[in-house]
Tab-separated table of C-alpha atoms and ligand atoms in Angstrom:
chain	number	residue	atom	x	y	z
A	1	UNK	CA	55.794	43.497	74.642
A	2	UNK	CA	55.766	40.194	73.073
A	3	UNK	CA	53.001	39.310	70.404
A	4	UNK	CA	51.186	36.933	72.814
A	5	UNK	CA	51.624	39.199	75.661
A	6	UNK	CA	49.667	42.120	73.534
A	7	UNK	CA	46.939	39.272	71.885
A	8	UNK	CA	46.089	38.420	76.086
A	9	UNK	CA	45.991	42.209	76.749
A	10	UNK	CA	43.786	42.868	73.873
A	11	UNK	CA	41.504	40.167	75.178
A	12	UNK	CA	41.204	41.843	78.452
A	13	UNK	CA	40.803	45.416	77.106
A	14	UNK	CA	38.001	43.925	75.095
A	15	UNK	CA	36.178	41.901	77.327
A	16	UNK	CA	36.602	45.209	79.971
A	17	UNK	CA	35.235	47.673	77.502
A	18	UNK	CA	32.223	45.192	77.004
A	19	UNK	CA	31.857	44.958	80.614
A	20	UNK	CA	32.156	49.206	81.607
A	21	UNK	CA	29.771	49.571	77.741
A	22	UNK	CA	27.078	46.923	79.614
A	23	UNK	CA	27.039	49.093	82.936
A	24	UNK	CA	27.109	52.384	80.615
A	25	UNK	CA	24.250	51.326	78.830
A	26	UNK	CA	22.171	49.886	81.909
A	27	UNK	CA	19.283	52.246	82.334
A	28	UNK	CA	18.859	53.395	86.176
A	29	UNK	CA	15.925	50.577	87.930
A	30	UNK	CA	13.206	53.705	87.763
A	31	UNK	CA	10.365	55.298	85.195
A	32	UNK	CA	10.027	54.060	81.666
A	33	UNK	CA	7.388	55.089	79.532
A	34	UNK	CA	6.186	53.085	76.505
A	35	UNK	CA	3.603	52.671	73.793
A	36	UNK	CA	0.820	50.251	74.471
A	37	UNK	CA	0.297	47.828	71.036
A	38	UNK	CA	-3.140	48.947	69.562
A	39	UNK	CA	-6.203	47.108	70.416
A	40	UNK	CA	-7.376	47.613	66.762
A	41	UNK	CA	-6.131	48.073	63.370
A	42	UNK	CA	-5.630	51.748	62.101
A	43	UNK	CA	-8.409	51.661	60.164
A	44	UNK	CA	-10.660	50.090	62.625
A	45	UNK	CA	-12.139	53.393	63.583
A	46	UNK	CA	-13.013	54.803	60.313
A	47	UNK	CA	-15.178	56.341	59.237
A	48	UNK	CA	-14.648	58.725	62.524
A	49	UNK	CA	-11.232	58.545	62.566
A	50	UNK	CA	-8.922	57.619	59.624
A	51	UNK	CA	-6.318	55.044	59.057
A	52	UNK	CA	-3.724	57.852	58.160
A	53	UNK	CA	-4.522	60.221	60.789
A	54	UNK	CA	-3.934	57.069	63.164
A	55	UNK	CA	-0.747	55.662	61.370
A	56	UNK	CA	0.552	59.255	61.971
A	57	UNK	CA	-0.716	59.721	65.409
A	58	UNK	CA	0.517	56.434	66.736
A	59	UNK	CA	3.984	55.781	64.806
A	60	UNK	CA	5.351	59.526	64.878
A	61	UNK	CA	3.255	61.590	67.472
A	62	UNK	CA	3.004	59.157	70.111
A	63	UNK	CA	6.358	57.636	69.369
A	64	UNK	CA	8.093	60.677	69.659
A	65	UNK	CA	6.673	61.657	72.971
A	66	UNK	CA	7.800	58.274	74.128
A	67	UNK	CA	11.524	58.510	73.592
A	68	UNK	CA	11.350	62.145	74.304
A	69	UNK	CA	10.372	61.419	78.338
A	70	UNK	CA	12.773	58.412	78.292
A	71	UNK	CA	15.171	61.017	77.553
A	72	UNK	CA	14.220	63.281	79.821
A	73	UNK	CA	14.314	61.021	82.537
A	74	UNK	CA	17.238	59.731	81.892
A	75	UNK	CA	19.119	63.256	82.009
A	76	UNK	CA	17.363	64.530	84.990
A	77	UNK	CA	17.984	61.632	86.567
A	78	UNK	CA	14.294	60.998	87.622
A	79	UNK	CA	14.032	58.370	90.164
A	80	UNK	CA	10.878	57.931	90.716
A	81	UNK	CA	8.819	54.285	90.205
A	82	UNK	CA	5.040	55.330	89.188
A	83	UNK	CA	3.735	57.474	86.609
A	84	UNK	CA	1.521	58.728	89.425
A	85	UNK	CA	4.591	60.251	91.484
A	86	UNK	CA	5.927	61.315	88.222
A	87	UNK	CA	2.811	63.516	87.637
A	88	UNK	CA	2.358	64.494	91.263
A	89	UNK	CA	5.421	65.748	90.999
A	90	UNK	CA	5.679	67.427	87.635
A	91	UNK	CA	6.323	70.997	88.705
A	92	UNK	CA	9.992	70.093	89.616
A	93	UNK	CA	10.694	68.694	86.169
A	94	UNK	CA	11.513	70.559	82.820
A	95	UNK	CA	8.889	71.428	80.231
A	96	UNK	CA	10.143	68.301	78.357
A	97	UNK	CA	9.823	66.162	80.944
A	98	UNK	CA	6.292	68.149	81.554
A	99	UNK	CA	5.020	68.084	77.743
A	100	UNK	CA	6.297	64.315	76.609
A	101	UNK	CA	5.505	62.624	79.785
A	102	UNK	CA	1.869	64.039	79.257
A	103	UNK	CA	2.272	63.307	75.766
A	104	UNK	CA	3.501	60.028	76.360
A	105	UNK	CA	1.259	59.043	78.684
A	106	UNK	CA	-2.503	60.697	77.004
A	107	UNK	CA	-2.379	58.803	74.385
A	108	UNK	CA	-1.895	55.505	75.979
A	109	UNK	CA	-5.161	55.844	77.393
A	110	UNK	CA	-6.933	57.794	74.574
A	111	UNK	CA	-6.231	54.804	72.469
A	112	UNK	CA	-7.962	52.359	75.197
A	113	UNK	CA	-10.697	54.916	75.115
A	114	UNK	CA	-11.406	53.955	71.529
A	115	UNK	CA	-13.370	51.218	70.054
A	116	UNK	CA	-14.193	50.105	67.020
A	117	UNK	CA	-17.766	51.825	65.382
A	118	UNK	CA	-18.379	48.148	64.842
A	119	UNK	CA	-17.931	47.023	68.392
A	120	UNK	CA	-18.869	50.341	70.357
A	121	UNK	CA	-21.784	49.537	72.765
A	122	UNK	CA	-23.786	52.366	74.183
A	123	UNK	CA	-23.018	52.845	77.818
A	124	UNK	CA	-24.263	50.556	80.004
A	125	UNK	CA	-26.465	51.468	83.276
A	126	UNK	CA	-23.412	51.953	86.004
A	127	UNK	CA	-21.953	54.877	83.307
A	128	UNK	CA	-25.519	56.043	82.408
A	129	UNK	CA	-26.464	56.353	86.261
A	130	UNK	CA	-22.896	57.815	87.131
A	131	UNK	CA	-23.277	60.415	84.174
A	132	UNK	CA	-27.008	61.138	84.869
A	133	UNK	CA	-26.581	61.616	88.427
A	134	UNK	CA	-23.508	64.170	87.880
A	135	UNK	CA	-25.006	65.987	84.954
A	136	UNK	CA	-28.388	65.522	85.295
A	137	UNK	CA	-28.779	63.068	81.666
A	138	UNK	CA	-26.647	61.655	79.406
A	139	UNK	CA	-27.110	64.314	76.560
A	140	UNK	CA	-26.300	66.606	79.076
A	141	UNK	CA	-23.069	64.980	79.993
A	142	UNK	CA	-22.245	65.082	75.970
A	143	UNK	CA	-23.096	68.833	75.552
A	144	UNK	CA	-20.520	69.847	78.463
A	145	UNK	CA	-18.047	67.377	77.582
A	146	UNK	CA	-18.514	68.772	73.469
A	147	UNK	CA	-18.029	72.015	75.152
A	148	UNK	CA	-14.616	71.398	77.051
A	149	UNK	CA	-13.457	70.044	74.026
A	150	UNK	CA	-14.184	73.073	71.976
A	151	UNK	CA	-13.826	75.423	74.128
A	152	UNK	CA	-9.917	74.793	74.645
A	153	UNK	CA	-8.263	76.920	72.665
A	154	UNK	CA	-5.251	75.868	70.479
A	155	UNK	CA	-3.924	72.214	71.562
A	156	UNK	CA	-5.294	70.163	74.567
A	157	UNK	CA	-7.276	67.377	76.025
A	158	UNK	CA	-11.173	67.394	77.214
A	159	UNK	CA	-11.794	64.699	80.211
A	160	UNK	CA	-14.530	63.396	82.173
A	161	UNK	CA	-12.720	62.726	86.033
A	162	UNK	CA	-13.558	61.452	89.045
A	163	UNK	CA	-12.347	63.697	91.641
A	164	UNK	CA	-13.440	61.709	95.354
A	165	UNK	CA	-17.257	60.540	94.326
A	166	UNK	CA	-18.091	64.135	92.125
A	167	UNK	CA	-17.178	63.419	88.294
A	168	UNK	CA	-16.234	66.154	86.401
A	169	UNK	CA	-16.078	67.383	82.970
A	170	UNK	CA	-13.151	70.050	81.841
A	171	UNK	CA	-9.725	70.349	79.659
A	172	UNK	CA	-6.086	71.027	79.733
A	173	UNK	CA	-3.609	72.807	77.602
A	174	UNK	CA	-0.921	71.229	76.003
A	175	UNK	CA	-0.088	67.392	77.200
A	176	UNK	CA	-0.710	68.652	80.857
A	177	UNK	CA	-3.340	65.829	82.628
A	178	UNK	CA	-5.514	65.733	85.431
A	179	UNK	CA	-2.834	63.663	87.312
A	180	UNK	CA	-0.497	66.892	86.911
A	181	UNK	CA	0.359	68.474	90.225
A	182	UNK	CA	0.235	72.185	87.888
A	183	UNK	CA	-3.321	70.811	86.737
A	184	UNK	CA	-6.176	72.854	87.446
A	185	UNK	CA	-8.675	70.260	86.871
A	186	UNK	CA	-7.638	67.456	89.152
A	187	UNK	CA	-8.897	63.930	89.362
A	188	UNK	CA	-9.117	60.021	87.994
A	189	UNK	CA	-9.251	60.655	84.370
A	190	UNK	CA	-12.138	58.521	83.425
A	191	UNK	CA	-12.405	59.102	79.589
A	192	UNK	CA	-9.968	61.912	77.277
A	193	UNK	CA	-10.573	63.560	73.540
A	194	UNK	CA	-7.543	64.543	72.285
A	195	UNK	CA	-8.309	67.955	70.326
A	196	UNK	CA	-4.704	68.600	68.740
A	197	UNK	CA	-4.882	69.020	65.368
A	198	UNK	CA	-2.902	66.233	64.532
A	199	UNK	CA	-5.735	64.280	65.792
A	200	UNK	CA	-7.882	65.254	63.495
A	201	UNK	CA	-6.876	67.808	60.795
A	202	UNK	CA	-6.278	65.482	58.027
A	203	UNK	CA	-9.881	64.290	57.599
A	204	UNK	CA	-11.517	67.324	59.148
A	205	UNK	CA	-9.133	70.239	58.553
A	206	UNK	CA	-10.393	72.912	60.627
A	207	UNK	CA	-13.579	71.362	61.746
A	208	UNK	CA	-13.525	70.478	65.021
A	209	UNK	CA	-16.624	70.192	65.765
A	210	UNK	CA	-17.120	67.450	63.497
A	211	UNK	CA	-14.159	65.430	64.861
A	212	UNK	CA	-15.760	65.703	67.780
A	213	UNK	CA	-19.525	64.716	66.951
A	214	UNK	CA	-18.236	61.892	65.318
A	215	UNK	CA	-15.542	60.716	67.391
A	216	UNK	CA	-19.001	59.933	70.107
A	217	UNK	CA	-19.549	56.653	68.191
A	218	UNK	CA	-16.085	55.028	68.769
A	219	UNK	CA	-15.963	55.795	72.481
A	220	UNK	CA	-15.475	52.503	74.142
A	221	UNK	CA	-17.892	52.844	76.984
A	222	UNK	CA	-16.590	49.593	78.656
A	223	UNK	CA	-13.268	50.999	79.415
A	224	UNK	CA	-15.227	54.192	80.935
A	225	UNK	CA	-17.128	51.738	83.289
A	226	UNK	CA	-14.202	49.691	84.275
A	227	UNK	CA	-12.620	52.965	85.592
A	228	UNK	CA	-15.582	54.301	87.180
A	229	UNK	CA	-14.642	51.265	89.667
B	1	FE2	FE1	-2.441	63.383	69.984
């Protein structure tokens, strides 16, 4: 082989290896989780939550769920297009696809559930009405929502739901959600505590209870109404 023979084949072998490394690399059209950008600053919600606990929560935790489902969908070959199929479907999927697709997708819409103490409003009349018509007052409401959320032993999620026109109050283990087919409480999640310990432990160690009393005056109530439709 001459040398300018072997410099055009080069060319080729190049320019083919970019093309076959493009295709490689293309992700399957499908399922993609990702992190929404904050709506505050990590220190927006303090004193009730803290800017470290939320640096670590949103950069690592969160993160890390995020690329973990990717993955998972990307070896299972997951072809489905919504999140809700995805959950509706989660029983044929592995435990990683289970955990960081619940993972992933929890904490997207804890953080929207979040306001800043500055900012919170107290809920307006459609949530009040909603709530005092399900559970018979607001406080009410509050004590059986506190109570789902400390009530769940080890790591999990407490949610309000709307499940047809009932709402609902209960939890769920792990990152499981009430989209989950394997859910036992089942509905429109409406508004979610996270009660993992990396959600709080920092600032309250092993005080949940406090987390939780506290983490009442950064709910965003808006969001809550939006959902309620
Ligand atoms: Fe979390």
């Amino acid at each position: 082989m001459d040398r300018r023979t072997f410099v055009e084949q080069s060319v080729k072998l190049a320019a083919l290896t970019a093309v076959s490394g493009q295709v490689l690399a293309a992700r399957a059209p499908g399922l993609s989780f990702s992190q929404i950008p904050l709506p505050y600053a990590k220190e927006a919600l303090e004193p009730s939550i803290d800017a470290m606990t939320m640096d670590i929560h949103y950069s690592k935790h969160h993160a890390a769920y995020v690329k973990n489902v990717n993955d998972a969908i990307t070896d299972e070959k997951i072809s489905v297009e919504r999140e809700v199929d995805f959950f509706a479907n989660i029983q044929k999927y592995s435990a990683k696809a289970r955990n960081n697709g619940g993972g992933a997708w929890n904490h997207n819409f804890f953080w929207l559930n979040l306001a800043p103490a500055q900012a919170a409003v107290a809920p307006g009349s459609k949530v009040l009405d909603a709530l005092t018509g399900a559970f018979g007052s607001f406080d009410k409401f509050k004590e059986q929502f506190t109570q789902a959320a400390m009530t769940r032993f080890g790591s999990g999620w407490a949610w309000l739901v709307k499940e047809g026109s009932q709402l609902k109050v209960g939890s769920t283990p792990n990152q499981d959600n009430p989209l989950m087919s394997v859910s036992e409480l089942k509905g429109t999640p409406l508004l979610a505590l996270d009660v993992w310990e990396h959600a709080y432990y920092l600032k309250y160690q092993n005080k949940r209870n406090e987390y939780v009393a506290n983490w009442w005056s950064v709910v965003n109530w808006n969001e809550v109404a939006s959902r309620l439709g």
